[in-house]
Structures are given as structure tokens and as C-alpha cells.
Coordinates of C-alpha atoms in Angstrom, one line a residue:
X5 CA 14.9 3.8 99.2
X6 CA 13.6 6.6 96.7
X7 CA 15.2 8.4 93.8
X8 CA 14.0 11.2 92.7
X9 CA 14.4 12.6 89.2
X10 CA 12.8 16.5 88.8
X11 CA 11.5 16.9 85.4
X12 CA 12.5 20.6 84.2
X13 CA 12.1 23.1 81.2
X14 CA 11.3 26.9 80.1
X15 CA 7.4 27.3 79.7
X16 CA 5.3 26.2 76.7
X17 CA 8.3 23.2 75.8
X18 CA 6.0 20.7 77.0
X19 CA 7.3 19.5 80.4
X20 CA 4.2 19.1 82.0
X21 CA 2.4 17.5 78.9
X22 CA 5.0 14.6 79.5
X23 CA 4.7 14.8 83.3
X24 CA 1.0 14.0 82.4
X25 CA 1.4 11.4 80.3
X26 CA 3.7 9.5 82.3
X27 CA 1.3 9.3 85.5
X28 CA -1.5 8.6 83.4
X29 CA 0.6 5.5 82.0
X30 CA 1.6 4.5 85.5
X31 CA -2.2 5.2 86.6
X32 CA -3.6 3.2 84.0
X33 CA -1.0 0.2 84.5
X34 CA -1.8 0.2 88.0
X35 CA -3.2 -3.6 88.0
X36 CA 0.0 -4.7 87.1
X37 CA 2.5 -1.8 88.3
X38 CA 1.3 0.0 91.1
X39 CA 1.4 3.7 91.0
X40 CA 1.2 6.4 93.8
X41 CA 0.5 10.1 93.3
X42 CA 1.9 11.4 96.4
X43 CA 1.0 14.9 95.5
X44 CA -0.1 16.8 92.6
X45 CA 3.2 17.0 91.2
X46 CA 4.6 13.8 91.8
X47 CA 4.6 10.4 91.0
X48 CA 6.2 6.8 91.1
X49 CA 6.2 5.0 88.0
X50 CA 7.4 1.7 87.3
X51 CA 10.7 1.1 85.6
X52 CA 10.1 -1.5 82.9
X53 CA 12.4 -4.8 82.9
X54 CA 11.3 -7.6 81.0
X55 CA 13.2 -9.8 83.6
X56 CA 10.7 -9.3 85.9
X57 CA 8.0 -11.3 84.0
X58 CA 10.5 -14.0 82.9
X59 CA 11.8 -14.6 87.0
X60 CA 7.9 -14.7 88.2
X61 CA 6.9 -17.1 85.1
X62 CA 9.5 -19.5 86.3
X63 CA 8.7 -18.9 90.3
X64 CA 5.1 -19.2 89.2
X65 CA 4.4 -16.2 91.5
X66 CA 0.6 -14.8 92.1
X67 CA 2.2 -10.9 91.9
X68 CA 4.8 -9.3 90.1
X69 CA 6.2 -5.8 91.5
X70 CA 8.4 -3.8 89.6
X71 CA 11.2 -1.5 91.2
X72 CA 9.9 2.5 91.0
X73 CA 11.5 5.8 90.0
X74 CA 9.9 9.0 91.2
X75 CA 9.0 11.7 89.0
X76 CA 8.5 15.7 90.0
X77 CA 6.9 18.0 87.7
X78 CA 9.0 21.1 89.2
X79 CA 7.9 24.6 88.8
X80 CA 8.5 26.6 85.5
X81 CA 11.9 28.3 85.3
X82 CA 12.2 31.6 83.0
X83 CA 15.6 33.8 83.3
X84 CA 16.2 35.5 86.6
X85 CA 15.3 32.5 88.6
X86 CA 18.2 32.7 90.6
X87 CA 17.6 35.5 91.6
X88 CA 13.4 35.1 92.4
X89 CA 12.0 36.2 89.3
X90 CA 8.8 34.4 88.5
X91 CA 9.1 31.2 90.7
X92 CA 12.7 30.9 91.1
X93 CA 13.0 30.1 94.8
X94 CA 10.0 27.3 94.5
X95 CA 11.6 26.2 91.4
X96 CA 15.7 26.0 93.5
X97 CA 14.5 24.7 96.4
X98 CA 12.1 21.8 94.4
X99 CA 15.6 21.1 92.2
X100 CA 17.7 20.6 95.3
X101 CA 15.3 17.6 96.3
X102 CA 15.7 15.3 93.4
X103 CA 18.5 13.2 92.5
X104 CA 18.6 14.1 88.8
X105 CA 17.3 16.9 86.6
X106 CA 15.4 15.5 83.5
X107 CA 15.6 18.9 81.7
X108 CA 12.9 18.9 78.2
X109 CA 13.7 21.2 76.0
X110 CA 11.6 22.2 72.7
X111 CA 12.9 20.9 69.4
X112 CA 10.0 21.4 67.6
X113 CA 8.1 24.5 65.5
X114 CA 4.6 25.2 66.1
X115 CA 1.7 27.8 66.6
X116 CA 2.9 27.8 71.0
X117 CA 4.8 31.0 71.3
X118 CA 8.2 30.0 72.7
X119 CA 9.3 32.1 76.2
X120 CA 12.1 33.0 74.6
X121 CA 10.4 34.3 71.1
X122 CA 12.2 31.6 69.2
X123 CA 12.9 28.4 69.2
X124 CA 16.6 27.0 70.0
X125 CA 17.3 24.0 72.7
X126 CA 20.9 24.3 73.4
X127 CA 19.9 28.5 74.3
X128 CA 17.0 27.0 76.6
X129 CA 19.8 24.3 77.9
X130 CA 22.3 27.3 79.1
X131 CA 19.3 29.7 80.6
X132 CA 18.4 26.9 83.0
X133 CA 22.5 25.6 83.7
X134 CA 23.1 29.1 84.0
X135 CA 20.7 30.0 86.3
X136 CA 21.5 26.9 88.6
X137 CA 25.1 27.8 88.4
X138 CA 24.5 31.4 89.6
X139 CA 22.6 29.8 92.7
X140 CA 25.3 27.8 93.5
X141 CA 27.9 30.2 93.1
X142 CA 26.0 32.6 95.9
X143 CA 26.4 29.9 97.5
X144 CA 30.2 28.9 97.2
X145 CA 30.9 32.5 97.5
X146 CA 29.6 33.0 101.2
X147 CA 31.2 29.7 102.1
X148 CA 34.5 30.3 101.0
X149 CA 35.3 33.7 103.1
X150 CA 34.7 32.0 106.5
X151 CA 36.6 28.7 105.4
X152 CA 39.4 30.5 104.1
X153 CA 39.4 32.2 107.7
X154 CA 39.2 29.0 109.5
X155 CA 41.9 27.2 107.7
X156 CA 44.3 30.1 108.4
X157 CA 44.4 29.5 111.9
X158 CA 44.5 25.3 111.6
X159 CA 41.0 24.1 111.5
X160 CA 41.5 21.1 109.6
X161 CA 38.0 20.8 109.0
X162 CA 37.7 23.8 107.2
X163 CA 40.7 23.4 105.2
X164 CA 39.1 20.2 104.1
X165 CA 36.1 22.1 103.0
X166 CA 38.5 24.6 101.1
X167 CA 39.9 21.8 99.3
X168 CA 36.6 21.2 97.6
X169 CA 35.0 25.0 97.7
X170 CA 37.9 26.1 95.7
X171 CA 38.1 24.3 92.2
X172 CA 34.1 24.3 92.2
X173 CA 34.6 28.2 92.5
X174 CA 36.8 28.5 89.6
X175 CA 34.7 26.5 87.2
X176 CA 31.2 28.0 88.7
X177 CA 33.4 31.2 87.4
X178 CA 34.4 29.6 84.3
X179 CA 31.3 28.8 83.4
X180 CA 31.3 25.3 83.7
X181 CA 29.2 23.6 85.9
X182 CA 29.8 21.6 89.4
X183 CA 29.7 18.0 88.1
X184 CA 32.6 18.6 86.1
X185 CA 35.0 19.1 89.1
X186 CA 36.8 16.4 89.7
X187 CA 36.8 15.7 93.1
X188 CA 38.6 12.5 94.9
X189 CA 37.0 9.5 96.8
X190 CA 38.1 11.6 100.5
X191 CA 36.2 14.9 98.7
X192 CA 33.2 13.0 98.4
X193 CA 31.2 13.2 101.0
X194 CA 32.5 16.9 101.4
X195 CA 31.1 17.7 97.9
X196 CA 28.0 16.3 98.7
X197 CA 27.6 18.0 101.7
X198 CA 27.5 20.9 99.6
X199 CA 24.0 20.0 97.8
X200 CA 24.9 22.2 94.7
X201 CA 22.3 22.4 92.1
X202 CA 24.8 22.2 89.2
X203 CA 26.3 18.8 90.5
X204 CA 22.8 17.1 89.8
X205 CA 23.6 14.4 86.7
X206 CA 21.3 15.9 83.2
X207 CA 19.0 13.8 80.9
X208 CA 18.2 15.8 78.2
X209 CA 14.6 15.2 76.5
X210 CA 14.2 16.6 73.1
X211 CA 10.6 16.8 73.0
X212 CA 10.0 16.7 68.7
X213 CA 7.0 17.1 66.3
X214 CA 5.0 13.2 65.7
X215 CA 6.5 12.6 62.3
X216 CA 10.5 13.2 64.2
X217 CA 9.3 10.8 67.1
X218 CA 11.2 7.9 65.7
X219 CA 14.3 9.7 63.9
X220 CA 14.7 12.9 65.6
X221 CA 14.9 15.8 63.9
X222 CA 18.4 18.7 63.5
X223 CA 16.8 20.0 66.5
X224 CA 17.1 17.1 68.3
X225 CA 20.6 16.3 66.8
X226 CA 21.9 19.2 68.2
X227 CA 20.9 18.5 71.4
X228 CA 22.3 14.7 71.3
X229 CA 25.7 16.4 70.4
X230 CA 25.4 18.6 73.6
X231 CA 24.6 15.8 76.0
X232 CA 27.5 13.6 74.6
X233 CA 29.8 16.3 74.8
X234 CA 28.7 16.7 78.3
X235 CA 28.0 12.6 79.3
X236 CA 24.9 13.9 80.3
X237 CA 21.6 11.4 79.3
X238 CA 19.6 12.0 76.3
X239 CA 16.2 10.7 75.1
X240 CA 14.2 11.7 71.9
X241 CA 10.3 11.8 72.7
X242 CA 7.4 13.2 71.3
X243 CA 5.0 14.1 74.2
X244 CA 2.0 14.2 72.1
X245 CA 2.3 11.0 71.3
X246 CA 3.0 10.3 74.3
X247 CA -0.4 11.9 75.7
X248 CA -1.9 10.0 73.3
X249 CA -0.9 6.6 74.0
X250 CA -1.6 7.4 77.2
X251 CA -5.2 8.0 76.8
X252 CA -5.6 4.5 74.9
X253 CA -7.2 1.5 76.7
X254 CA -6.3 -1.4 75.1
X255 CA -2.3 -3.0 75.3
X256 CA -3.2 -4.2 71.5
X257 CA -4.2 -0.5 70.6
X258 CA -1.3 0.9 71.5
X259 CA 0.7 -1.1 70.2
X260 CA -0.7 -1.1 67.2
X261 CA -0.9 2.8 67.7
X262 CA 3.2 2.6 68.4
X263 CA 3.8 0.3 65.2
X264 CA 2.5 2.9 62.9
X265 CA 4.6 5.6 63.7
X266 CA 7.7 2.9 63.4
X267 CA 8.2 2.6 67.3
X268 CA 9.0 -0.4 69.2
X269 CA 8.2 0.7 72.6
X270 CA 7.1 4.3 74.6
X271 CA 9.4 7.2 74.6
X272 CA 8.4 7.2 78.3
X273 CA 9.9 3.6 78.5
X274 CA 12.8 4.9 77.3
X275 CA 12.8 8.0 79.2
X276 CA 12.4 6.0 83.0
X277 CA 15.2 3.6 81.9
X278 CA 17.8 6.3 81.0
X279 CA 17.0 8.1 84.3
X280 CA 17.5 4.6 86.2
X281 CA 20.9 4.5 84.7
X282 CA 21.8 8.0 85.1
X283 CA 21.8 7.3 88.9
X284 CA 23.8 4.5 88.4
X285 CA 21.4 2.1 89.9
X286 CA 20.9 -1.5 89.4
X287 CA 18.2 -3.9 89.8
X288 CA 18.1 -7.3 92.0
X289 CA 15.1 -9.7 92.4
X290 CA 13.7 -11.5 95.2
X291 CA 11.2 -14.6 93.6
X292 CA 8.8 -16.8 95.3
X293 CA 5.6 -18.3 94.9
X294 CA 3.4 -14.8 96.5
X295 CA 5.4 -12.5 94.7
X296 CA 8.4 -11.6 92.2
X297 CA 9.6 -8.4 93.1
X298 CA 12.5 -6.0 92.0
X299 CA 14.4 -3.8 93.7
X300 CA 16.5 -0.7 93.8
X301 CA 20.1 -0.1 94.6
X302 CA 23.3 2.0 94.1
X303 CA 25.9 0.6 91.9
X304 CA 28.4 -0.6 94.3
X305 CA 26.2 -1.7 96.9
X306 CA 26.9 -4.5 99.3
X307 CA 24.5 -7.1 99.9
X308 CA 23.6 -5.9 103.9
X309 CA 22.6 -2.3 101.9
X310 CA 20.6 -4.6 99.3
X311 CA 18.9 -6.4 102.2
X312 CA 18.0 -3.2 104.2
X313 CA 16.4 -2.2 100.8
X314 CA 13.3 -4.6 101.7
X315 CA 13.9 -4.2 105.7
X316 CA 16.1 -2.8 108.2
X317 CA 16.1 -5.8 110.3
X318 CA 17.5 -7.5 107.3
X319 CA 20.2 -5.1 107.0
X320 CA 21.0 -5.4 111.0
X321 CA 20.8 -8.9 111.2
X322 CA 22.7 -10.1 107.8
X323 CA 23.9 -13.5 107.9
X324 CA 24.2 -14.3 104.1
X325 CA 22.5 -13.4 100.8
X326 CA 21.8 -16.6 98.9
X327 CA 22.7 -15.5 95.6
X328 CA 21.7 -16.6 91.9
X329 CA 22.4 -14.7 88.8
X330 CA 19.8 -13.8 86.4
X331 CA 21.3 -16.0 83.8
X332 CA 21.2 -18.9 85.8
X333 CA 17.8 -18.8 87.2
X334 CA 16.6 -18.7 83.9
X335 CA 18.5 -21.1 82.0
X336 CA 18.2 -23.9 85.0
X337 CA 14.5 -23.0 85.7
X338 CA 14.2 -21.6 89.0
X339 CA 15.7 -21.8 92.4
X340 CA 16.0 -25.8 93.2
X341 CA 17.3 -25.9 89.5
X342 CA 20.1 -23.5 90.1
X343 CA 20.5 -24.9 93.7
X344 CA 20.7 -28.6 92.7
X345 CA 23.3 -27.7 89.8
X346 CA 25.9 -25.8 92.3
X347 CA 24.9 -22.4 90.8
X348 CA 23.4 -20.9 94.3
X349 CA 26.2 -18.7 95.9
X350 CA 26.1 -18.5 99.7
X351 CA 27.7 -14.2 99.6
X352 CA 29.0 -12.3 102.6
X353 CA 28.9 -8.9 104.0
X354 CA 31.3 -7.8 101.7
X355 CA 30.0 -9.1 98.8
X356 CA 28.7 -6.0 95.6
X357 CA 25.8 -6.7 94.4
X358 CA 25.3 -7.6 90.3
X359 CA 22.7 -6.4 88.5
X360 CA 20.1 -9.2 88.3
X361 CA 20.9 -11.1 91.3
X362 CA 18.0 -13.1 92.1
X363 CA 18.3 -13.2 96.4
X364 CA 17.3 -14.8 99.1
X365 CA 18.2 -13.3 102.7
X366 CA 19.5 -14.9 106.0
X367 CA 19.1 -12.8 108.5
X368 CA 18.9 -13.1 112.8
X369 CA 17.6 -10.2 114.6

């Protein structure tokens, strides 16, 4: 199972200085976290959980494997893009791939010339929402004539599909974007069907001068504001530094590098955690002596969808997921520990998956 996050911006904000350093992290972690650049523009990168050690230390396992995000550095966008101008139909059609838009925007001063002449993030923030809104109202707009039609005459398929086509029209008209529609459990899958650009959930990075890299700057502030206003993501970074940790050997180095500009950890760290949340996903383990590995799914997911993660057969043959939480594992020392004290749970079909579950599969195919 992949998720995809499509990291976006105006030119010269520093969007692919960030997409650069984050591969080169994942590159140069690769003994421990394996990374794959699948092409030029994309990569996996490890999503950092310091569970992950803890569970393997305990299992005593000979490899540790981190769940992954993937990361697309999607084409430039300047204004007109909806409508072609420079690479706008690359750049829609790269956007309507990913899961969520990581959208950097400049918050710092400097010798660059901005695209825009000047530098102001929450003007770069509408040019790109706008121009994603126009694509998708095109879009709504040649839909909506033939399912009005349709449900005149008692197709209740297409008066299902009006049902949905119409209150995303009137906010794509408002202005507002699609994720603000609210749009009922039975709507769902309607709404998705619809793969609007605007729906995609936002993490804003404010990409700031070094010496803002641990405060932020107004710049930066303002952009905060607009993503809590809109419960869209938000992450301060500074991708020079960024591009410079990267370039660093030496775990010490860098963290050494890190402590003197009053940082506890990578901006990227930060950045591949907030995307993991923004698509409401959630972590579970599997631990044994090869290997401690984590893995990726959906909030809400049953345990056959967990065990299909690491197989189908798993998923077609579910019998049980024998089930430990995190806390338990850890406190009791392992999986006998927790087994021998009562705390191993023997979970159904129906049973959601926590975040941290520590599992092991039963399965007959």
C-alpha cells in the first residue's frame, strides 16, 4: 500500500531544494532505512518512529524496517496553469496522483527573484488553490449539465451524483475549495469518484531564512494562521539547512550541526510525520527474531486490511490477528512476556486496528 504526498510551490521558493535534501537523507540512511528512487522525481523515505528501535531491541531482531511515505517533486506551477500556461497540464495531471499536496511556500527575503516580484506566502497559497479550483470547476461544470439531465427523467444514479456535484459547485463558485464540502458517509465514495484536485488535504511548509529555522519568522506566522484557519498541516523548515545536514556524514555531526542552531531533530523529520498524519494513517508492527518491521494503514482499518498490508493471502485467509499493544510489549519485554501475563488479545475480522499494535497473523489459504 503507497501514499503519495506531491510536494508543490511557485518557482524559486525552494521546493525542489527540499525535495533534494530529503532523498539524499533517505539515500544516505539507506543501511538502516531503505530508500528507492523510482524515478527522478520521486522517492520513498522512511517515516521516523522511535518505537521501531525499542520493539526490535526487545525482539532482538537482525533488521529493522521502517513504514515509507512517498514523495513527488511535481512540476512548477506559475498562474494560468489551469488553463496550460507553462506546465500546467504536467503539473494537474502529476497533482491528481498523490494523496496529499505538500505545498512550500517562500517566507524568506533574499537575492532569488520571487515569480511573483515580491515576496508574500498566503498570495503564493491562493495562486496555486486557485488554480486547482479552476481545474476542478471545468470539471464540475461539464458534469453537472448531463446529471441534471439524467436525474430529470429518474436515473437514480445520476441524481446521486447531483447530490454531491452540486454543493461542491457552489463553494468551487464561492471560492472555497472542495475539502470544505461536507459530504455524508453515502456521498463518499461519490466524492471520491470525482478525484478533484481541491479535495487533496494541505501541509503547508514555510520554507524560512537559517537564523528563523527554529522560531519561525512573521512570515512564517502568517502562514501558521492560514493553515489553522483552514485545519490544513503546517511545518516550519529551513531547506538550506536542510541541504546541509544532508550533505553531512557523520550521525554525531549532525547532530551536533542540529544542536547549534537550537534544533532537536530535522525539519524533514518533522515534515514526513505531519504528512503521515495528514492522511490519517497509523502505524502497526510485526516483531521477530529476522526482522522488526512497521507498517502502513488507514485510520479505521480492520485487522484482515492490516494483514493484506504484508500479503493478500493474509487478507484472504484471516483467521485471527494475535494482538499486543505497544505499551504492553514494552513494559512486559516482548511477546512470551505479554503472552504469559494475559496481555496477548486473540482479535477478529471486525476488530480496528490501534496505532502500535504489535501483530502476529493467523491465516489458512
Amino acid at each position: 500500500m503507497g501514499f503519495k504526498c506531491g510536494i508543490v510551490g511557485l518557482p524559486n521558493v525552494g521546493k525542489s531544494t527540499l525535495f533534494n535534501a530529503l532523498t539524499e537523507t533517505a539515500a544516505a540512511e539507506a543501511a538502516n532505512y531503505p530508500f528507492c528512487t523510482i524515478e527522478p522525481n520521486v522517492g520513498r523515505v522512511a517515516v521516523p518512529d522511535e518505537r521501531l528501535d525499542r520493539i526490535a531491541a526487545i525482539a532482538k531482531s537482525q533488521k529493522i524496517l521502517p513504514t515509507q511515505l512517498e514523495f513527488v517533486d511535481i512540476a512548477g506551477l506559475v498562474r494560468g496553469a489551469s488553463k496550460g500556461e507553462g506546465l500546467g497540464n504536467q503539473f494537474l495531471a502529476n497533482i491528481r496522483e498523490v494523496d496529499a499536496i505538500v505545498h512550500v511556500l517562500r517566507c524568506f527575503e533574499g537575492e532569488v527573484t520571487h515569480v511573483e516580484g515580491s515576496v508574500a506566502p498566503l498570495r503564493d497559497a491562493e495562486t496555486v488553490e486557485m488554480e486547482l479550483m479552476i481545474a476542478d470547476m471545468d470539471s464540475i461544470e461539464r458534469q453537472l449539465d448531463g446529471a441534471a439531465k439524467r436525474a430529470k427523467i429518474g436515473d437514480k444514479e445520476a441524481q446521486r451524483r447531483l447530490a454531491v456535484l452540486q454543493p461542491v459547485a457552489e463553494a468551487l463558485r464561492a471560492g472555497r475549495p472542495a475539502r470544505t464540502v461536507q459530504v455524508a458517509a453515502d456521498q463518499k465514495p461519490t466524492f471520491d469518484a470525482l478525484s478533484l484536485l481541491s479535495a487533496k488535504p494541505v501541509l503547508y511548509v514555510a520554507n524560512v531564512e537559517e537564523a528563523a529555522a527554529a522560531t519561525g519568522n512573521a512570515l512564517s506566522e502568517q502562514v501558521r494562521l492560514m493553515a489553522e484557519a483552514e485545519g490544513a498541516g503546517f511545518v516550519v523548515i529551513s531547506a538550506a539547512i536542510e541541504a546541509e545536514v544532508a550533505s553531512l556524514g557523520d550521525p554525531a555531526e549532525k547532530r551536533e550541526y542540529l544542536e547549534s542552531l537550537g534544533l532537536r531533530e530535522t525539519g524533514l523529520a518533522r515534515l514526513i510525520r505531519e504528512g503521515y498524519r495528514l492522511l490519517d494513517l497509523i502505524t502497526f508492527f510485526t516483531a521477530g527474531p529476522k526482522e522488526t518491521r512497521a507498517w502502513t494503514v488507514r485510520a479505521g482499518a480492520k485487522a484482515p486490511e492490516a494483514a493484506g498490508v504484508i500479503h493478500s493471502d493474509f487478507e484472504r485467509g484471516f483467521i485471527r490477528a494475535e494482538t499486543i499493544a505497544y505499551d504492553d510489549f514494552v513494559a512486559l519485554g516482548g511477546e512470551q512476556a505479554a503472552k504469559d501475563a494475559g496481555r496477548m488479545r486473540a482479535e477478529g475480522k471486525e476488530y480496528p486496528v490501534k496505532d502500535g499494535d504489535v501483530f502476529h497473523f493467523r491465516f489458512n489459504v
